[in-house]
Short mmCIF file of C-alpha atoms and ligand atoms in Angstrom, two decimals:
data_model
loop_
_atom_site.label_atom_id
_atom_site.label_comp_id
_atom_site.label_asym_id
_atom_site.label_seq_id
_atom_site.Cartn_x
_atom_site.Cartn_y
_atom_site.Cartn_z
CA MET A 990 122.21 111.17 128.26
CA ASN A 991 121.63 109.88 131.72
CA LYS A 992 117.93 109.44 131.83
CA ILE A 993 116.57 107.26 134.58
CA ARG A 994 114.72 104.34 133.07
CA ILE A 995 111.50 103.26 134.65
CA LYS A 996 111.28 99.63 135.70
CA PHE A 997 108.31 97.37 136.07
CA ALA A 998 107.36 97.37 139.73
CA SER A 999 106.22 93.87 140.51
CA LYS A 1000 107.16 90.49 139.19
CA LEU A 1001 103.62 89.80 138.11
CA GLY A 1002 103.69 93.16 136.38
CA LEU A 1003 106.43 92.17 134.01
CA VAL A 1004 104.87 88.86 133.08
CA ALA A 1005 101.56 90.62 132.60
CA ALA A 1006 103.06 93.36 130.46
CA ALA A 1007 104.94 90.93 128.24
CA ALA A 1008 101.91 88.66 128.05
CA GLY A 1009 99.75 91.67 127.31
CA SER A 1010 101.98 92.47 124.38
CA ALA A 1011 101.97 88.90 123.14
CA VAL A 1012 98.29 88.14 123.53
CA GLY A 1013 96.35 90.21 121.06
CA LEU A 1014 94.67 90.13 117.70
CA GLY A 1015 97.50 87.86 116.59
CA ASN A 1016 96.07 85.05 118.70
CA ILE A 1017 92.37 85.52 118.17
CA TRP A 1018 92.15 87.06 114.72
CA ARG A 1019 95.33 86.09 112.85
CA PHE A 1020 96.04 82.62 114.21
CA PRO A 1021 92.69 81.07 113.18
CA SER A 1022 92.86 82.53 109.70
CA GLN A 1023 96.44 81.38 109.20
CA ALA A 1024 95.53 77.94 110.51
CA ALA A 1025 92.57 77.78 108.12
CA ASP A 1026 94.76 78.86 105.25
CA GLY A 1027 97.46 76.37 106.23
CA GLY A 1028 95.04 73.45 106.28
CA GLY A 1029 94.57 73.10 110.05
CA ALA A 1030 96.32 70.44 112.10
CA LEU A 1031 99.72 70.32 110.40
CA PHE A 1032 100.04 74.10 110.55
CA ILE A 1033 99.24 74.05 114.25
CA PHE A 1034 101.79 71.34 114.87
CA LEU A 1035 104.49 73.33 113.04
CA TYR A 1036 103.43 76.48 114.81
CA ILE A 1037 103.90 74.87 118.22
CA ALA A 1038 107.26 73.46 117.13
CA CYS A 1039 108.33 76.98 116.08
CA ILE A 1040 107.29 78.35 119.47
CA LEU A 1041 109.32 75.72 121.30
CA PHE A 1042 112.47 75.71 119.22
CA PHE A 1043 112.75 79.31 118.07
CA GLY A 1044 110.13 81.37 119.87
CA ILE A 1045 111.07 80.74 123.49
CA PRO A 1046 114.86 80.93 122.93
CA LEU A 1047 114.49 84.14 120.93
CA MET A 1048 112.23 85.72 123.48
CA MET A 1049 114.86 84.98 126.12
CA GLY A 1050 117.39 86.42 123.70
CA GLU A 1051 115.50 89.67 123.36
CA PHE A 1052 115.17 89.89 127.14
CA ILE A 1053 118.95 89.36 127.46
CA VAL A 1054 119.72 92.12 124.97
CA GLY A 1055 117.22 94.51 126.52
CA ARG A 1056 118.09 94.00 130.15
CA SER A 1057 121.84 94.07 129.65
CA GLY A 1058 121.66 97.02 127.26
CA ARG A 1059 119.06 98.87 129.33
CA ALA A 1060 118.00 101.00 126.38
CA ASN A 1061 115.63 101.04 123.40
CA ALA A 1062 115.86 98.30 120.79
CA SER A 1063 118.55 100.08 118.78
CA GLY A 1064 120.39 101.62 121.76
CA SER A 1065 120.68 98.26 123.51
CA PHE A 1066 122.53 96.77 120.54
CA GLN A 1067 124.71 99.86 120.38
CA LYS A 1068 125.68 99.49 124.02
CA LEU A 1069 126.43 95.79 123.70
CA ALA A 1070 128.24 96.09 120.38
CA PRO A 1071 129.63 99.61 120.21
CA GLY A 1072 131.02 100.77 116.90
CA THR A 1073 129.41 97.93 114.94
CA GLN A 1074 126.44 97.77 112.61
CA TRP A 1075 124.40 95.55 114.95
CA LYS A 1076 122.27 98.54 115.88
CA TRP A 1077 120.58 98.07 112.51
CA VAL A 1078 118.99 94.91 113.82
CA GLY A 1079 117.23 97.04 116.39
CA ARG A 1080 116.37 99.65 113.80
CA LEU A 1081 114.96 97.08 111.42
CA GLY A 1082 112.71 96.06 114.28
CA ILE A 1083 111.59 99.61 114.87
CA ILE A 1084 110.59 99.99 111.23
CA THR A 1085 108.79 96.65 111.44
CA ALA A 1086 106.82 97.81 114.50
CA PHE A 1087 105.71 100.87 112.62
CA LEU A 1088 104.59 98.85 109.61
CA ILE A 1089 102.73 96.32 111.77
CA LEU A 1090 100.81 99.15 113.40
CA GLY A 1091 99.81 100.29 109.92
CA PHE A 1092 97.48 97.31 109.43
CA TYR A 1093 96.97 96.16 113.01
CA MET A 1094 95.21 99.41 113.87
CA VAL A 1095 92.66 98.75 111.15
CA VAL A 1096 91.69 95.45 112.76
CA CYS A 1097 91.54 97.27 116.11
CA GLY A 1098 89.11 99.62 114.38
CA TRP A 1099 86.93 96.68 113.29
CA THR A 1100 86.92 95.57 116.91
CA MET A 1101 85.68 99.01 117.96
CA GLU A 1102 82.92 98.89 115.37
CA TYR A 1103 81.84 95.50 116.72
CA ILE A 1104 81.82 96.81 120.28
CA MET A 1105 79.49 99.61 119.27
CA GLN A 1106 77.26 97.35 117.21
CA SER A 1107 77.03 94.84 120.07
CA VAL A 1108 76.13 97.53 122.57
CA SER A 1109 73.51 99.02 120.29
CA GLY A 1110 72.05 95.58 119.58
CA GLN A 1111 72.48 96.13 115.86
CA LEU A 1112 74.94 93.27 115.43
CA MET A 1113 72.61 90.55 116.67
CA ALA A 1114 69.81 91.91 114.52
CA THR A 1115 71.64 91.16 111.26
CA ASP A 1116 70.59 88.15 109.19
CA SER A 1117 73.94 87.43 107.65
CA PHE A 1118 77.12 88.04 109.58
CA SER A 1119 79.33 87.65 106.56
CA GLU A 1120 77.31 90.27 104.76
CA ALA A 1121 77.55 92.59 107.74
CA PHE A 1122 81.30 92.22 107.81
CA GLY A 1123 81.48 92.70 104.05
CA ASN A 1124 79.56 95.94 104.41
CA LEU A 1125 82.05 97.22 106.94
CA LEU A 1126 84.93 96.43 104.59
CA GLN A 1127 83.20 98.44 101.87
CA ASN A 1128 82.95 101.46 104.12
CA PRO A 1129 86.34 103.16 104.44
CA THR A 1130 84.99 106.12 106.41
CA ARG A 1131 83.78 104.00 109.31
CA GLN A 1132 86.95 101.98 109.32
CA VAL A 1133 89.11 105.09 109.27
CA VAL A 1134 87.26 106.82 112.09
CA TRP A 1135 87.55 103.82 114.42
CA MET A 1136 91.15 103.22 113.42
CA LEU A 1137 92.05 106.84 114.24
CA LEU A 1138 90.27 106.63 117.55
CA PHE A 1139 92.18 103.51 118.49
CA THR A 1140 95.47 105.14 117.51
CA ILE A 1141 94.72 108.12 119.74
CA LEU A 1142 93.71 105.81 122.58
CA THR A 1143 97.02 103.96 122.31
CA ALA A 1144 99.00 107.20 122.27
CA PHE A 1145 97.12 108.33 125.34
CA PHE A 1146 98.05 105.18 127.26
CA ILE A 1147 101.69 105.52 126.30
CA LEU A 1148 101.77 109.04 127.68
CA ALA A 1149 100.18 107.83 130.91
CA GLY A 1150 103.48 106.04 131.56
CA VAL A 1151 104.92 102.59 131.44
CA LYS A 1152 103.92 101.33 134.84
CA LYS A 1153 100.47 102.73 135.26
CA GLY A 1154 99.27 102.33 131.73
CA ILE A 1155 100.48 98.92 130.75
CA GLU A 1156 100.85 96.98 133.94
CA GLN A 1157 97.56 97.78 135.60
CA SER A 1158 95.29 97.17 132.68
CA ALA A 1159 96.94 93.93 131.61
CA LYS A 1160 96.99 92.37 135.03
CA ILE A 1161 93.27 92.41 135.63
CA LEU A 1162 91.73 91.99 132.23
CA MET A 1163 93.66 89.21 130.55
CA PRO A 1164 92.33 86.49 132.87
CA VAL A 1165 88.76 87.64 132.19
CA LEU A 1166 89.29 87.36 128.45
CA PHE A 1167 90.65 83.90 128.99
CA LEU A 1168 87.54 82.86 130.93
CA ILE A 1169 85.24 84.14 128.21
CA LEU A 1170 87.16 82.20 125.60
CA LEU A 1171 86.76 79.13 127.76
CA VAL A 1172 82.99 79.57 127.93
CA LEU A 1173 82.87 80.15 124.19
CA GLY A 1174 85.00 77.07 123.56
CA ILE A 1175 82.57 74.91 125.50
CA ARG A 1176 79.61 76.39 123.63
CA SER A 1177 81.35 75.84 120.33
CA ILE A 1178 82.26 72.18 120.80
CA THR A 1179 78.83 71.32 122.15
CA LEU A 1180 77.12 72.53 118.97
CA PRO A 1181 75.80 69.65 116.87
CA GLY A 1182 78.17 69.08 113.97
CA SER A 1183 81.22 70.55 115.66
CA VAL A 1184 83.22 67.33 115.33
CA GLU A 1185 84.34 68.15 111.85
CA GLY A 1186 85.77 71.42 113.03
CA LEU A 1187 87.74 69.64 115.72
CA ALA A 1188 89.02 67.15 113.15
CA PHE A 1189 90.13 70.03 110.95
CA LEU A 1190 92.08 71.42 113.91
CA PHE A 1191 93.68 68.24 115.15
CA LYS A 1192 93.79 65.72 112.29
CA PRO A 1193 96.54 66.39 109.76
CA ASN A 1194 95.41 66.56 106.18
CA ILE A 1195 98.48 66.05 104.03
CA GLU A 1196 96.86 66.98 100.72
CA SER A 1197 96.23 70.56 101.70
CA VAL A 1198 99.87 71.28 102.59
CA LYS A 1199 101.44 74.21 100.78
CA SER A 1200 105.13 74.91 100.35
CA THR A 1201 104.78 78.13 102.32
CA ILE A 1202 103.49 76.34 105.40
CA PHE A 1203 106.81 76.60 107.26
CA LEU A 1204 107.12 80.30 106.53
CA ASP A 1205 103.51 80.85 107.54
CA ALA A 1206 104.01 78.97 110.79
CA ILE A 1207 107.22 80.69 111.82
CA GLY A 1208 105.85 84.09 110.83
CA GLN A 1209 102.75 83.52 112.91
CA ALA A 1210 104.83 82.26 115.85
CA PHE A 1211 107.00 85.39 115.87
CA PHE A 1212 104.04 87.67 115.34
CA SER A 1213 102.08 86.12 118.15
CA LEU A 1214 104.96 86.14 120.63
CA SER A 1215 105.84 89.75 119.74
CA ILE A 1216 109.38 88.80 118.87
CA GLY A 1217 111.68 89.86 116.08
CA MET A 1218 111.24 93.61 116.32
CA GLY A 1219 112.55 94.80 119.61
CA CYS A 1220 109.32 94.70 121.52
CA MET A 1221 110.55 92.21 124.04
CA THR A 1222 113.97 93.91 123.96
CA THR A 1223 112.34 97.16 125.00
CA TYR A 1224 110.29 95.45 127.69
CA GLY A 1225 113.39 93.54 128.80
CA SER A 1226 115.07 96.88 129.37
CA TYR A 1227 112.39 97.67 131.96
CA PHE A 1228 112.81 94.37 133.83
CA ARG A 1229 114.31 94.37 137.28
CA ASP A 1230 117.68 92.79 137.96
CA ASP A 1231 116.11 89.95 139.88
CA SER A 1232 113.50 89.04 137.27
CA ASN A 1233 113.87 85.49 136.02
CA LEU A 1234 114.23 85.78 132.24
CA ARG A 1235 113.90 82.07 131.50
CA LYS A 1236 110.77 81.65 133.53
CA THR A 1237 109.18 84.76 132.11
CA ALA A 1238 109.84 83.71 128.51
CA VAL A 1239 108.42 80.23 129.12
CA GLN A 1240 105.35 81.50 130.97
CA VAL A 1241 104.52 84.16 128.41
CA SER A 1242 104.98 81.80 125.48
CA LEU A 1243 102.84 79.07 127.00
CA LEU A 1244 100.09 81.48 127.87
CA ASP A 1245 100.15 82.98 124.40
CA THR A 1246 99.99 79.59 122.73
CA LEU A 1247 97.17 78.49 125.00
CA VAL A 1248 95.10 81.52 124.03
CA ALA A 1249 95.74 80.93 120.32
CA VAL A 1250 94.79 77.26 120.46
CA LEU A 1251 91.75 78.11 122.54
CA ALA A 1252 90.71 80.65 119.92
CA GLY A 1253 91.01 77.87 117.35
CA ILE A 1254 88.83 75.61 119.50
CA VAL A 1255 86.24 78.38 119.65
CA ILE A 1256 86.25 79.27 115.98
CA PHE A 1257 86.61 76.07 113.96
CA PRO A 1258 83.98 73.82 115.53
CA ALA A 1259 81.55 76.75 115.36
CA ALA A 1260 82.45 77.57 111.78
CA PHE A 1261 81.86 73.97 110.72
CA ALA A 1262 78.76 73.45 112.84
CA LEU A 1263 77.01 76.61 111.76
CA THR A 1264 77.50 76.17 108.03
CA GLN A 1265 75.99 73.20 106.31
CA THR A 1266 78.59 72.07 103.81
CA PRO A 1267 82.10 71.37 105.02
CA ASP A 1268 83.64 71.81 101.56
CA THR A 1269 82.38 75.30 101.08
CA ILE A 1270 83.30 76.26 104.59
CA VAL A 1271 86.94 75.37 104.07
CA SER A 1272 87.15 77.43 100.93
CA SER A 1273 85.24 80.32 102.43
CA LEU A 1274 87.44 80.15 105.50
CA VAL A 1275 90.43 80.62 103.30
CA ALA A 1276 88.90 83.32 101.20
CA GLY A 1277 87.41 85.07 104.18
CA GLY A 1278 90.58 84.56 106.23
CA PRO A 1279 90.80 87.99 107.76
CA GLY A 1280 87.11 87.97 108.57
CA LEU A 1281 86.86 84.60 110.27
CA LEU A 1282 86.76 86.09 113.74
CA PHE A 1283 84.29 88.80 112.84
CA ILE A 1284 81.89 86.40 111.18
CA THR A 1285 82.05 83.17 113.15
CA ILE A 1286 82.17 84.57 116.67
CA PRO A 1287 79.04 86.75 116.34
CA GLU A 1288 77.34 83.77 114.74
CA LEU A 1289 78.24 81.73 117.81
CA PHE A 1290 76.85 84.38 120.14
CA HIS A 1291 73.70 84.28 118.09
CA HIS A 1292 73.23 80.75 119.36
CA MET A 1293 73.52 81.76 122.99
CA PRO A 1294 71.14 83.48 125.39
CA PHE A 1295 71.93 87.16 126.08
CA SER A 1296 73.78 87.27 122.77
CA SER A 1297 74.34 91.03 122.66
CA LEU A 1298 75.68 91.08 126.17
CA TRP A 1299 78.19 88.30 125.51
CA SER A 1300 79.20 89.84 122.30
CA ALA A 1301 79.75 93.27 123.83
CA LEU A 1302 81.81 91.77 126.64
CA PHE A 1303 83.88 89.70 124.24
CA PHE A 1304 84.70 92.53 121.86
CA VAL A 1305 85.50 94.92 124.69
CA LEU A 1306 88.00 92.46 126.10
CA LEU A 1307 89.39 91.73 122.65
CA GLY A 1308 89.83 95.48 122.23
CA ILE A 1309 91.75 95.63 125.49
CA ALA A 1310 93.95 92.70 124.49
CA ALA A 1311 94.62 94.52 121.24
CA LEU A 1312 95.34 97.72 123.12
CA THR A 1313 98.04 96.15 125.27
CA SER A 1314 99.62 94.96 122.02
CA THR A 1315 99.40 98.28 120.19
CA ILE A 1316 100.81 99.98 123.28
CA SER A 1317 103.81 97.66 123.13
CA LEU A 1318 104.30 98.28 119.42
CA MET A 1319 104.02 102.03 119.71
CA GLU A 1320 106.20 102.07 122.79
CA VAL A 1321 109.08 100.59 120.79
CA VAL A 1322 109.04 103.35 118.21
CA THR A 1323 108.40 106.08 120.78
CA THR A 1324 111.21 105.06 123.14
CA PHE A 1325 113.56 104.94 120.17
CA LEU A 1326 112.74 108.48 119.03
CA HIS A 1327 112.73 109.73 122.62
CA GLU A 1328 116.14 108.31 123.48
CA GLU A 1329 118.01 108.49 120.21
CA PHE A 1330 116.81 111.85 118.98
CA ASP A 1331 116.26 113.41 122.37
CA MET A 1332 112.65 114.12 121.53
CA LEU A 1333 110.13 114.77 124.25
CA ARG A 1334 108.02 111.66 124.79
CA ARG A 1335 104.93 113.67 124.01
CA ASN A 1336 106.28 114.80 120.66
CA ALA A 1337 107.59 111.35 119.84
CA VAL A 1338 104.19 109.79 120.48
CA THR A 1339 102.43 112.41 118.38
CA LEU A 1340 104.78 111.86 115.48
CA VAL A 1341 104.43 108.08 115.60
CA ALA A 1342 100.64 108.27 115.90
CA MET A 1343 100.46 110.53 112.87
CA GLY A 1344 102.60 108.20 110.82
CA VAL A 1345 100.53 105.21 111.87
CA ALA A 1346 97.34 107.07 110.99
CA VAL A 1347 98.59 107.65 107.45
CA LEU A 1348 99.43 103.98 106.94
CA GLY A 1349 96.14 103.03 108.57
CA VAL A 1350 94.11 105.16 106.20
CA VAL A 1351 95.77 103.57 103.19
CA SER A 1352 95.26 100.04 104.57
CA SER A 1353 91.60 100.75 105.30
CA MET A 1354 91.08 101.72 101.70
CA SER A 1355 93.21 99.12 100.01
CA PRO A 1356 93.08 95.45 101.00
CA GLN A 1357 96.14 94.93 98.80
CA PHE A 1358 98.15 97.40 100.86
CA PHE A 1359 96.82 95.83 104.06
CA ASN A 1360 97.86 92.37 102.89
CA MET A 1361 101.22 93.61 101.73
CA LEU A 1362 102.01 95.10 105.15
CA ASP A 1363 100.84 91.91 106.84
CA TYR A 1364 102.86 89.69 104.52
CA THR A 1365 106.08 91.71 104.55
CA THR A 1366 106.17 92.16 108.29
CA ALA A 1367 105.13 88.70 109.44
CA LYS A 1368 106.73 86.59 106.76
CA ILE A 1369 109.84 88.55 105.88
CA LEU A 1370 110.87 91.17 108.42
CA LEU A 1371 110.11 89.29 111.65
CA PRO A 1372 111.89 86.05 110.66
CA LEU A 1373 114.77 88.10 109.25
CA SER A 1374 115.29 90.00 112.43
CA GLY A 1375 114.80 86.78 114.42
CA LEU A 1376 117.68 85.40 112.37
CA PHE A 1377 119.90 88.37 113.23
CA ILE A 1378 119.06 88.23 116.92
CA SER A 1379 119.97 84.57 117.07
CA LEU A 1380 123.24 85.27 115.24
CA PHE A 1381 123.96 88.15 117.61
CA ILE A 1382 123.60 86.05 120.74
CA GLY A 1383 124.93 82.85 119.20
CA TRP A 1384 128.08 84.32 117.68
CA TYR A 1385 128.76 87.90 118.77
CA LEU A 1386 127.66 88.43 122.35
CA ASP A 1387 130.10 87.38 125.06
CA LYS A 1388 128.78 84.15 126.59
CA LYS A 1389 129.50 85.59 130.01
CA ILE A 1390 126.80 88.18 129.45
CA THR A 1391 124.33 85.52 128.37
CA PHE A 1392 125.18 83.49 131.43
CA ALA A 1393 125.01 86.49 133.76
CA GLN A 1394 121.62 87.50 132.40
CA LEU A 1395 120.08 84.05 132.51
CA SER A 1396 121.39 83.38 136.01
CA ASN A 1397 120.96 86.93 137.32
CA GLU A 1398 124.69 87.27 138.00
CA GLY A 1399 124.88 83.78 139.42
CA THR A 1400 122.06 84.13 141.93
CA LEU A 1401 119.84 81.66 140.05
CA SER A 1402 121.17 78.22 139.33
CA VAL A 1403 121.57 77.54 135.65
CA SER A 1404 123.35 74.42 134.52
CA VAL A 1405 126.24 74.66 132.11
CA ARG A 1406 124.43 72.14 129.93
CA PHE A 1407 121.48 74.47 129.63
CA ILE A 1408 123.65 77.41 128.57
CA LYS A 1409 125.48 75.22 126.05
CA LEU A 1410 122.24 73.96 124.58
CA TYR A 1411 120.84 77.47 124.49
CA ILE A 1412 123.86 78.88 122.64
CA PHE A 1413 123.84 75.88 120.31
CA ILE A 1414 120.24 76.55 119.33
CA LEU A 1415 120.86 80.21 118.64
CA ARG A 1416 124.20 79.59 116.98
CA TYR A 1417 123.24 76.82 114.59
CA VAL A 1418 119.72 75.45 114.82
CA ALA A 1419 117.69 78.65 114.55
CA PRO A 1420 119.78 80.35 111.82
CA VAL A 1421 119.95 77.24 109.64
CA ALA A 1422 116.24 76.61 110.07
CA ILE A 1423 115.21 80.18 109.36
CA VAL A 1424 117.37 80.42 106.25
CA GLY A 1425 116.03 77.05 105.12
CA ILE A 1426 112.46 78.16 105.69
CA PHE A 1427 113.06 81.34 103.71
CA ILE A 1428 114.56 79.52 100.75
CA TYR A 1429 111.87 76.86 100.80
CA GLY A 1430 109.00 79.29 101.26
CA ILE A 1431 110.09 81.86 98.73
CA PHE A 1432 111.62 79.79 95.95
CA PHE A 1433 109.56 76.62 95.91
N1 LIG B 870 101.82 89.75 119.49
C1 LIG B 870 100.75 90.65 119.26
C2 LIG B 870 99.53 89.86 118.84
O1 LIG B 870 99.59 88.67 118.84
C3 LIG B 870 101.10 91.71 118.24
C4 LIG B 870 102.37 92.35 118.54
C5 LIG B 870 102.63 93.18 119.58
C6 LIG B 870 103.58 92.12 117.87
N2 LIG B 870 103.96 93.48 119.58
C7 LIG B 870 104.55 92.85 118.55
C8 LIG B 870 103.93 91.36 116.77
C9 LIG B 870 105.88 92.77 118.17
C10 LIG B 870 105.25 91.29 116.37
C11 LIG B 870 106.21 91.98 117.06
O2 LIG B 870 98.52 90.39 118.55
#
């Protein structure tokens, strides 16, 4: 099997593609609801700690595995550890990707619905945004139609090819989304009564801490950075030999975190300012977790001139951010089937899309199933595979490979201290912490 693997053309292209995968509904939809559920400031603090201590090292780790293996998530492990069972780490990731798509696509469908409603002006004509969102949730047909459309759209982009499809779209549109969030953030914190929302975000409230907060934070960190399921391994396999893995991992992670925190700054001050009683808002935030974005953001637009225009622009860009993430998720499963089972890419994509559609239909109809997929992937499968990846690099992989990858065969200067610290984190710190978090989160 000597297929020529495509590589990302430009340096900006690879950062943009990886950032496109990372920045998605995870940042703007999932992060605020997890932060609300976790009680705000302390969750955010733990989340950032998880990004720094586990997220960035593991993203580098996935890049190392992908670029030295130069194959899909399972094939890369097989090449680096032939004859061992390590390939199951990659395969676990591929299953995880598939399951994530099964609920993620539903939220992409909601985004589509909101694009249409913004364009038609219907959204801004509603009196109660929470009621409007509730109505959508009660309407499986509409959810299913949009979800299917989004799945087909993703499949289409995958067939258009790695370079053209992913690189081009991500490069131009992500900065625009960022700018809109910035404008929204300013609008949100200048609303009268927004202070309480900012306090909720940045002032720790010890009473509201739950024992699952560590698991929630690490799960969200992995989900948001797209690590722990071979996504970054697959993208790493497309990187050029002179791409700087350390720099890319740091840049992508910082950007991703910035977008998430910015989304928090948009949503919480607005949520507090636009509802009269802070107590009820906190409880409704928690109960309405998944809907936070779809209720608070339109409400915020409602308080701006040209509300429908803003809202259409915002949801279109959110849809594109989501699309670059679904592309990355579907790409992982597709490349695996294509390379390991010698399937045509076209057939592989069709098969994956059909499977995703089935899961998507069930999650549109059953919130329990939706939540189960979300919970199992983010809080169990991603941390578990993060654990295995850190063990793989920390204990199994020859340090020479790690060094060669991080220094691009010695052409970049990397200090021995850095490599030692890096291995130490993946060898001891990350595994011990992840196991600890599991035990604490599940049994206490
Ligand atoms: N990170 C994306 C988001 O924040 C979702 C995503 C894409 C993902 N690829 C992934 C999550 C791989 C976990 C693993 O929306």
